[in-house]
Tab-separated table of C-alpha atoms in Angstrom:
chain	number	residue	atom	x	y	z
A	244	UNK	CA	-5.571	102.453	-10.969
A	245	UNK	CA	-8.898	102.786	-12.743
A	246	UNK	CA	-11.178	105.240	-10.941
A	247	UNK	CA	-14.182	102.896	-11.108
A	248	UNK	CA	-12.270	100.077	-9.397
A	249	UNK	CA	-10.873	102.423	-6.762
A	250	UNK	CA	-14.428	103.499	-5.974
A	251	UNK	CA	-15.634	99.909	-5.550
A	252	UNK	CA	-12.715	99.193	-3.205
A	253	UNK	CA	-13.354	102.357	-1.181
A	254	UNK	CA	-17.021	101.513	-0.716
A	255	UNK	CA	-16.162	97.959	0.374
A	256	UNK	CA	-13.773	99.407	2.946
A	257	UNK	CA	-16.722	101.435	4.240
A	258	UNK	CA	-18.774	98.239	4.593
A	259	UNK	CA	-20.841	98.630	1.418
A	260	UNK	CA	-21.227	95.591	-0.835
A	261	UNK	CA	-20.770	96.045	-4.610
A	262	UNK	CA	-23.609	95.754	-7.111
A	263	UNK	CA	-23.899	92.926	-9.634
A	264	UNK	CA	-22.550	95.225	-12.360
A	265	UNK	CA	-19.575	96.161	-10.176
A	266	UNK	CA	-18.838	92.505	-9.437
A	267	UNK	CA	-18.816	91.852	-13.177
A	268	UNK	CA	-16.235	94.648	-13.547
A	269	UNK	CA	-14.068	93.058	-10.865
A	270	UNK	CA	-14.342	89.575	-12.361
A	271	UNK	CA	-13.191	90.957	-15.733
A	272	UNK	CA	-9.894	92.214	-14.275
A	273	UNK	CA	-6.625	90.648	-15.387
A	274	UNK	CA	-5.602	88.653	-12.318
A	275	UNK	CA	-2.088	90.170	-12.379
A	276	UNK	CA	-3.219	93.776	-12.920
A	277	UNK	CA	-2.648	96.572	-10.366
A	278	UNK	CA	-6.417	96.747	-9.906
A	279	UNK	CA	-6.680	93.022	-9.085
A	280	UNK	CA	-3.755	93.352	-6.681
A	281	UNK	CA	-5.540	96.231	-4.944
A	282	UNK	CA	-8.778	94.237	-4.679
A	283	UNK	CA	-6.959	91.294	-3.095
A	284	UNK	CA	-5.082	93.570	-0.706
A	285	UNK	CA	-8.236	95.367	0.400
A	286	UNK	CA	-10.038	92.070	1.003
A	287	UNK	CA	-7.074	90.831	3.031
A	288	UNK	CA	-7.181	93.948	5.218
A	289	UNK	CA	-10.961	93.746	5.656
A	290	UNK	CA	-11.017	90.130	6.794
A	291	UNK	CA	-8.086	90.454	9.170
A	292	UNK	CA	-9.611	93.574	10.718
A	293	UNK	CA	-13.000	91.893	11.147
A	294	UNK	CA	-11.571	88.726	12.721
A	295	UNK	CA	-8.571	89.970	14.694
A	296	UNK	CA	-6.153	88.367	12.210
A	297	UNK	CA	-7.560	84.923	13.011
A	298	UNK	CA	-7.861	81.784	10.913
A	299	UNK	CA	-10.016	78.657	11.017
A	300	UNK	CA	-8.707	75.120	10.487
A	301	UNK	CA	-11.139	72.550	9.104
A	302	UNK	CA	-10.800	68.817	8.526
A	303	UNK	CA	-12.710	66.367	6.336
A	304	UNK	CA	-12.960	62.582	6.266
A	305	UNK	CA	-14.390	60.892	3.192
A	306	UNK	CA	-16.120	57.860	4.698
A	307	UNK	CA	-17.280	55.938	1.630
A	308	UNK	CA	-16.844	55.650	-2.130
A	309	UNK	CA	-18.552	53.998	-5.092
A	310	UNK	CA	-19.303	54.793	-8.751
A	311	UNK	CA	-21.753	57.574	-7.933
A	312	UNK	CA	-25.002	57.882	-9.868
A	313	UNK	CA	-24.978	61.684	-9.513
A	314	UNK	CA	-22.225	61.409	-12.151
A	315	UNK	CA	-20.822	64.921	-11.633
A	316	UNK	CA	-18.527	65.531	-14.577
A	317	UNK	CA	-15.911	67.285	-12.410
A	318	UNK	CA	-15.782	64.619	-9.685
A	319	UNK	CA	-13.527	61.569	-9.421
A	320	UNK	CA	-16.505	59.486	-8.202
A	321	UNK	CA	-18.809	59.983	-11.245
A	322	UNK	CA	-19.916	56.565	-12.470
A	323	UNK	CA	-19.229	57.318	-16.159
A	324	UNK	CA	-15.516	57.874	-15.604
A	325	UNK	CA	-14.468	56.843	-12.068
A	326	UNK	CA	-11.506	54.607	-11.283
A	327	UNK	CA	-13.279	53.535	-8.065
A	328	UNK	CA	-15.121	50.401	-9.177
A	329	UNK	CA	-16.240	48.946	-5.832
A	330	UNK	CA	-18.411	50.227	-2.992
A	331	UNK	CA	-16.095	50.749	-0.031
A	332	UNK	CA	-17.302	52.044	3.341
A	333	UNK	CA	-14.846	53.000	6.070
A	334	UNK	CA	-15.544	51.090	9.303
A	335	UNK	CA	-16.847	53.401	12.009
A	336	UNK	CA	-13.941	52.569	14.311
A	337	UNK	CA	-11.562	53.712	11.551
A	338	UNK	CA	-13.537	56.939	11.098
A	339	UNK	CA	-13.297	57.528	14.855
A	340	UNK	CA	-9.560	56.811	14.791
A	341	UNK	CA	-9.015	59.380	12.044
A	342	UNK	CA	-11.294	61.878	13.789
A	343	UNK	CA	-9.213	61.588	16.953
A	344	UNK	CA	-6.031	62.102	14.926
A	345	UNK	CA	-7.491	65.253	13.358
A	346	UNK	CA	-8.605	66.713	16.669
A	347	UNK	CA	-5.860	65.618	19.055
A	348	UNK	CA	-4.183	69.031	19.051
A	349	UNK	CA	-7.430	70.797	19.908
A	350	UNK	CA	-7.133	73.347	17.092
A	351	UNK	CA	-9.736	71.982	14.665
A	352	UNK	CA	-12.718	74.314	14.317
A	353	UNK	CA	-14.890	71.755	12.546
A	354	UNK	CA	-14.704	68.189	11.280
A	355	UNK	CA	-16.604	67.256	8.109
A	356	UNK	CA	-17.856	63.763	7.335
A	357	UNK	CA	-18.412	63.221	3.609
A	358	UNK	CA	-20.373	60.541	1.735
A	359	UNK	CA	-21.420	59.868	-1.833
A	360	UNK	CA	-24.700	61.367	-3.051
A	361	UNK	CA	-26.627	58.215	-2.018
A	362	UNK	CA	-25.545	56.858	1.338
A	363	UNK	CA	-26.521	54.514	4.138
A	364	UNK	CA	-28.463	56.782	6.501
A	365	UNK	CA	-28.204	54.501	9.524
A	366	UNK	CA	-24.454	54.065	9.033
A	367	UNK	CA	-23.939	57.818	8.759
A	368	UNK	CA	-26.108	58.523	11.790
A	369	UNK	CA	-24.109	55.982	13.807
A	370	UNK	CA	-20.927	57.536	12.460
A	371	UNK	CA	-21.910	61.036	13.622
A	372	UNK	CA	-22.900	59.697	17.029
A	373	UNK	CA	-19.597	57.823	17.463
A	374	UNK	CA	-17.421	60.713	16.282
A	375	UNK	CA	-19.268	63.211	18.469
A	376	UNK	CA	-18.528	61.050	21.509
A	377	UNK	CA	-14.849	60.754	20.569
A	378	UNK	CA	-13.787	64.317	19.677
A	379	UNK	CA	-13.567	67.452	21.808
A	380	UNK	CA	-16.762	69.421	22.399
A	381	UNK	CA	-14.946	72.443	20.949
A	382	UNK	CA	-14.889	70.800	17.500
A	383	UNK	CA	-18.032	71.337	15.436
A	384	UNK	CA	-19.342	68.455	13.298
A	385	UNK	CA	-20.449	69.131	9.726
A	386	UNK	CA	-22.075	66.829	7.177
A	387	UNK	CA	-21.167	66.792	3.489
A	388	UNK	CA	-23.775	64.338	2.227
A	389	UNK	CA	-26.341	63.823	-0.521
A	390	UNK	CA	-29.831	65.264	-0.591
A	391	UNK	CA	-32.146	64.295	2.255
A	392	UNK	CA	-35.035	65.633	4.347
A	393	UNK	CA	-35.746	67.578	7.526
A	394	UNK	CA	-36.581	64.497	9.602
A	395	UNK	CA	-33.169	62.977	8.939
A	396	UNK	CA	-31.401	66.266	9.684
A	397	UNK	CA	-33.243	66.410	12.992
A	398	UNK	CA	-31.875	62.950	13.801
A	399	UNK	CA	-28.367	64.068	12.850
A	400	UNK	CA	-28.674	67.185	15.010
A	401	UNK	CA	-29.766	65.055	17.959
A	402	UNK	CA	-26.714	62.827	17.335
A	403	UNK	CA	-24.383	65.831	17.592
A	404	UNK	CA	-24.216	67.405	14.125
A	405	UNK	CA	-23.835	71.202	14.112
A	406	UNK	CA	-23.895	72.243	10.460
A	407	UNK	CA	-24.119	71.162	6.834
A	408	UNK	CA	-21.988	71.883	3.799
A	409	UNK	CA	-24.471	71.671	0.946
A	410	UNK	CA	-24.140	73.698	-2.230
A	411	UNK	CA	-26.059	74.325	-5.415
A	412	UNK	CA	-22.993	73.911	-7.571
A	413	UNK	CA	-22.081	75.785	-10.735
A	414	UNK	CA	-23.524	73.748	-13.606
A	415	UNK	CA	-25.893	71.830	-11.306
A	416	UNK	CA	-28.334	69.812	-13.394
A	417	UNK	CA	-26.138	70.162	-16.497
A	418	UNK	CA	-22.751	68.884	-15.340
A	419	UNK	CA	-24.488	66.719	-12.730
A	420	UNK	CA	-27.591	64.555	-12.592
A	421	UNK	CA	-28.886	66.386	-9.526
A	422	UNK	CA	-31.748	68.869	-9.650
A	423	UNK	CA	-30.812	72.395	-8.468
A	424	UNK	CA	-34.228	72.590	-6.819
A	425	UNK	CA	-33.494	69.400	-4.888
A	426	UNK	CA	-30.241	70.870	-3.601
A	427	UNK	CA	-32.091	73.984	-2.496
A	428	UNK	CA	-34.794	71.929	-0.763
A	429	UNK	CA	-32.149	70.018	1.202
A	430	UNK	CA	-30.508	73.246	2.368
A	431	UNK	CA	-33.848	74.576	3.577
A	432	UNK	CA	-34.635	71.297	5.314
A	433	UNK	CA	-31.371	71.500	7.270
A	434	UNK	CA	-32.028	75.125	8.205
A	435	UNK	CA	-35.522	74.214	9.435
A	436	UNK	CA	-33.965	71.416	11.503
A	437	UNK	CA	-31.826	73.995	13.311
A	438	UNK	CA	-28.466	73.302	11.634
A	439	UNK	CA	-26.038	75.995	10.520
A	440	UNK	CA	-25.603	76.393	6.765
A	441	UNK	CA	-22.366	76.702	4.820
A	442	UNK	CA	-22.197	77.847	1.208
A	443	UNK	CA	-19.560	78.089	-1.497
A	444	UNK	CA	-19.072	79.206	-5.093
A	445	UNK	CA	-17.869	75.971	-6.687
A	446	UNK	CA	-16.501	74.294	-8.725
A	447	UNK	CA	-14.950	77.158	-10.701
A	448	UNK	CA	-13.190	76.155	-13.926
A	449	UNK	CA	-11.518	78.012	-16.769
A	450	UNK	CA	-14.720	77.804	-18.804
A	451	UNK	CA	-17.037	79.108	-16.047
A	452	UNK	CA	-18.690	82.357	-17.260
A	453	UNK	CA	-18.280	85.435	-15.093
A	454	UNK	CA	-22.070	85.799	-15.127
A	455	UNK	CA	-22.447	82.393	-13.437
A	456	UNK	CA	-19.851	83.271	-10.795
A	457	UNK	CA	-21.452	86.650	-10.063
A	458	UNK	CA	-24.917	85.109	-9.801
A	459	UNK	CA	-23.649	82.448	-7.390
A	460	UNK	CA	-21.884	85.046	-5.217
A	461	UNK	CA	-25.103	86.999	-4.818
A	462	UNK	CA	-26.996	83.795	-4.029
A	463	UNK	CA	-24.513	83.229	-1.197
A	464	UNK	CA	-25.030	86.820	-0.057
A	465	UNK	CA	-28.808	86.289	-0.010
A	466	UNK	CA	-28.391	82.982	1.849
A	467	UNK	CA	-26.338	84.721	4.515
A	468	UNK	CA	-28.926	87.423	4.989
A	469	UNK	CA	-31.775	84.920	5.235
A	470	UNK	CA	-30.231	82.005	7.115
A	471	UNK	CA	-26.857	83.176	8.389
A	472	UNK	CA	-23.586	81.516	7.406
A	473	UNK	CA	-22.294	80.828	10.899
A	474	UNK	CA	-19.307	78.724	9.840
A	475	UNK	CA	-18.160	79.823	6.412
A	476	UNK	CA	-18.713	80.966	2.889
A	477	UNK	CA	-16.075	80.287	0.283
A	478	UNK	CA	-14.750	79.676	-3.200
A	479	UNK	CA	-13.410	76.450	-4.695
A	480	UNK	CA	-11.608	75.740	-7.940
A	481	UNK	CA	-12.345	72.701	-10.065
A	482	UNK	CA	-9.342	70.413	-10.275
A	483	UNK	CA	-8.385	68.710	-13.519
A	484	UNK	CA	-9.144	65.207	-12.189
A	485	UNK	CA	-7.720	62.453	-14.437
A	486	UNK	CA	-10.430	60.607	-16.322
A	487	UNK	CA	-12.976	63.429	-16.205
A	488	UNK	CA	-13.950	65.662	-19.114
A	489	UNK	CA	-11.867	68.424	-17.512
A	490	UNK	CA	-8.561	66.575	-17.372
A	491	UNK	CA	-5.580	68.853	-18.048
A	492	UNK	CA	-4.266	72.097	-16.563
A	493	UNK	CA	-5.793	74.205	-19.345
A	494	UNK	CA	-9.168	73.517	-17.731
A	495	UNK	CA	-8.118	74.843	-14.298
A	496	UNK	CA	-8.066	78.411	-13.072
A	497	UNK	CA	-4.861	79.602	-11.424
A	498	UNK	CA	-4.442	80.293	-7.728
A	499	UNK	CA	-4.240	84.006	-8.602
A	500	UNK	CA	-7.640	83.856	-10.318
A	501	UNK	CA	-9.129	81.889	-7.418
A	502	UNK	CA	-7.733	84.434	-4.957
A	503	UNK	CA	-9.293	87.297	-6.915
A	504	UNK	CA	-12.711	85.605	-6.918
A	505	UNK	CA	-12.386	84.969	-3.188
A	506	UNK	CA	-11.520	88.622	-2.608
A	507	UNK	CA	-14.585	89.668	-4.602
A	508	UNK	CA	-16.728	87.346	-2.479
A	509	UNK	CA	-15.370	89.108	0.599
A	510	UNK	CA	-16.598	92.421	-0.835
A	511	UNK	CA	-20.028	90.888	-1.561
A	512	UNK	CA	-20.282	89.602	2.031
A	513	UNK	CA	-18.818	92.679	3.731
A	514	UNK	CA	-22.115	94.043	5.062
A	515	UNK	CA	-23.348	90.757	6.572
A	516	UNK	CA	-24.413	91.099	10.207
A	517	UNK	CA	-22.901	87.669	10.871
A	518	UNK	CA	-19.723	87.902	8.796
A	519	UNK	CA	-18.647	84.356	7.880
A	520	UNK	CA	-15.232	82.791	7.865
A	521	UNK	CA	-13.979	82.975	4.279
A	522	UNK	CA	-12.851	79.595	2.956
A	523	UNK	CA	-10.771	78.628	-0.073
A	524	UNK	CA	-10.059	75.299	-1.718
A	525	UNK	CA	-7.568	74.114	-2.874
A	526	UNK	CA	-5.431	75.617	-0.087
A	527	UNK	CA	-2.995	78.233	-1.376
A	528	UNK	CA	-1.011	81.067	0.142
A	529	UNK	CA	-2.109	83.664	-2.437
A	530	UNK	CA	-5.731	83.320	-1.316
A	531	UNK	CA	-4.716	83.502	2.345
A	532	UNK	CA	-3.323	86.960	1.591
A	533	UNK	CA	-6.451	87.953	-0.372
A	534	UNK	CA	-9.291	87.621	2.133
A	535	UNK	CA	-9.432	83.864	2.771
A	536	UNK	CA	-8.803	82.671	6.315
A	537	UNK	CA	-10.206	79.128	6.277
A	538	UNK	CA	-8.821	75.937	4.690
A	539	UNK	CA	-9.260	72.164	4.987
A	540	UNK	CA	-7.032	69.276	5.933
A	541	UNK	CA	-8.336	66.012	4.408
A	542	UNK	CA	-8.172	62.254	4.723
A	543	UNK	CA	-10.099	59.332	3.260
A	544	UNK	CA	-11.844	59.542	-0.113
A	545	UNK	CA	-11.765	62.855	-1.994
A	546	UNK	CA	-13.763	63.957	-5.069
A	547	UNK	CA	-10.743	65.843	-6.391
A	548	UNK	CA	-8.343	62.922	-6.035
A	549	UNK	CA	-7.967	59.427	-7.494
A	550	UNK	CA	-5.983	58.149	-4.483
A	551	UNK	CA	-7.905	55.856	-2.125
A	552	UNK	CA	-6.671	57.995	0.769
A	553	UNK	CA	-6.222	61.649	-0.132
A	554	UNK	CA	-3.811	62.177	2.765
A	555	UNK	CA	-1.333	60.333	0.526
A	556	UNK	CA	-2.392	62.459	-2.458
A	557	UNK	CA	-3.778	66.001	-2.609
A	558	UNK	CA	-4.909	66.322	1.002
A	559	UNK	CA	-2.931	68.319	3.567
A	560	UNK	CA	-2.704	67.261	7.202
A	561	UNK	CA	-3.390	69.507	10.207
A	562	UNK	CA	0.272	70.480	10.861
A	563	UNK	CA	0.680	71.511	7.206
A	564	UNK	CA	-2.434	73.698	7.335
A	565	UNK	CA	-1.383	75.256	10.630
A	566	UNK	CA	2.027	76.021	9.144
A	567	UNK	CA	0.410	77.557	6.046
A	568	UNK	CA	-1.625	79.899	8.249
A	569	UNK	CA	1.464	80.903	10.209
A	570	UNK	CA	3.480	81.605	7.077
A	571	UNK	CA	0.595	83.710	5.714
A	572	UNK	CA	0.789	85.948	8.784
A	573	UNK	CA	-2.223	84.787	10.796
A	574	UNK	CA	-1.597	85.028	14.509
A	575	UNK	CA	-4.629	83.249	15.975
A	576	UNK	CA	-6.622	80.077	15.410
A	577	UNK	CA	-10.294	80.015	16.369
A	578	UNK	CA	-11.810	76.804	17.688
A	579	UNK	CA	-15.401	75.704	17.240
A	580	UNK	CA	-16.436	76.972	20.677
A	581	UNK	CA	-15.113	80.452	19.903
A	582	UNK	CA	-11.963	80.133	22.002
A	583	UNK	CA	-8.697	81.315	20.460
A	584	UNK	CA	-5.107	80.193	20.540
A	585	UNK	CA	-2.143	82.430	19.714
A	586	UNK	CA	0.023	81.207	16.830
A	587	UNK	CA	3.276	82.252	18.477
A	588	UNK	CA	6.623	80.806	17.344
A	589	UNK	CA	6.741	78.901	20.628
A	590	UNK	CA	3.309	77.382	20.031
A	591	UNK	CA	4.223	76.403	16.492
A	592	UNK	CA	7.458	74.755	17.638
A	593	UNK	CA	5.615	72.859	20.386
A	594	UNK	CA	3.083	71.543	17.846
A	595	UNK	CA	5.839	70.437	15.484
A	596	UNK	CA	7.443	68.515	18.363
A	597	UNK	CA	4.252	66.548	19.152
């Protein structure tokens, strides 16, 4: 074990976040090295100690799809390469049906409703209102939508929305046609409207420079200190979506690399007063033993999938996510109202029998 790395780990265990230079040292580690293994193990211990060995189960419904003018080069919806040629919007009664299916077991912490970058604001507002009325009060509602303003976020909050997932992505403005400043303005508008903010380092690909990852991690740290990250922070890999410029496994990072980056993010966030749930996407067991404790089940349209319904493609369902948590050694699930349920063998068997 290199002395410098051991020192960074020891300070994180004492609740002291690493410096930018130290994060760069950690990001340079070989993902299979003893040092990387120690970093992942320490992050795993930290998160489980801070949360009581608890996990958070999230769900997302993609409610519409079209060739998107944001044209993100890593996304299956980008108009220059998408296989989705028509504008399809899920009827609100179908969204409600899927929301009820997601939440019927009571274990979902939060349900996300996702649109394209441009979207029908009245439809989405009606959608939030209908879903809020249909799902348990213990399930938080989160938007994953395009850029908008404070007034609209205030309407969404009044309709029952609790939080937003909105990220200034890696390569924003270069790999996308969206201004980084516009993304930032939307995040601030939501915060001013009284909504909780979620942040993530994404999408991380094989070509992403360590400097960009480190910078983004410290932006997330600063966001947490200023606004609070009441639901989650996280890391997400970029999938090699067919038809995009990044098609092919050589353009993806491995689960081991993703888990290391997630563990480093845990170190960066360790001194937050309001320590967030640590999310990872795509779901993988390595990350769940490296500091991550939050993953998504998905249905509907998905930017990392070319299937019209990702539940038949990449997306996991709620029982699969619950089982993944159990196999990774988590012994509690936390619901959106803060209540907890024990993941005992008896509970797991009862859920499988439903």
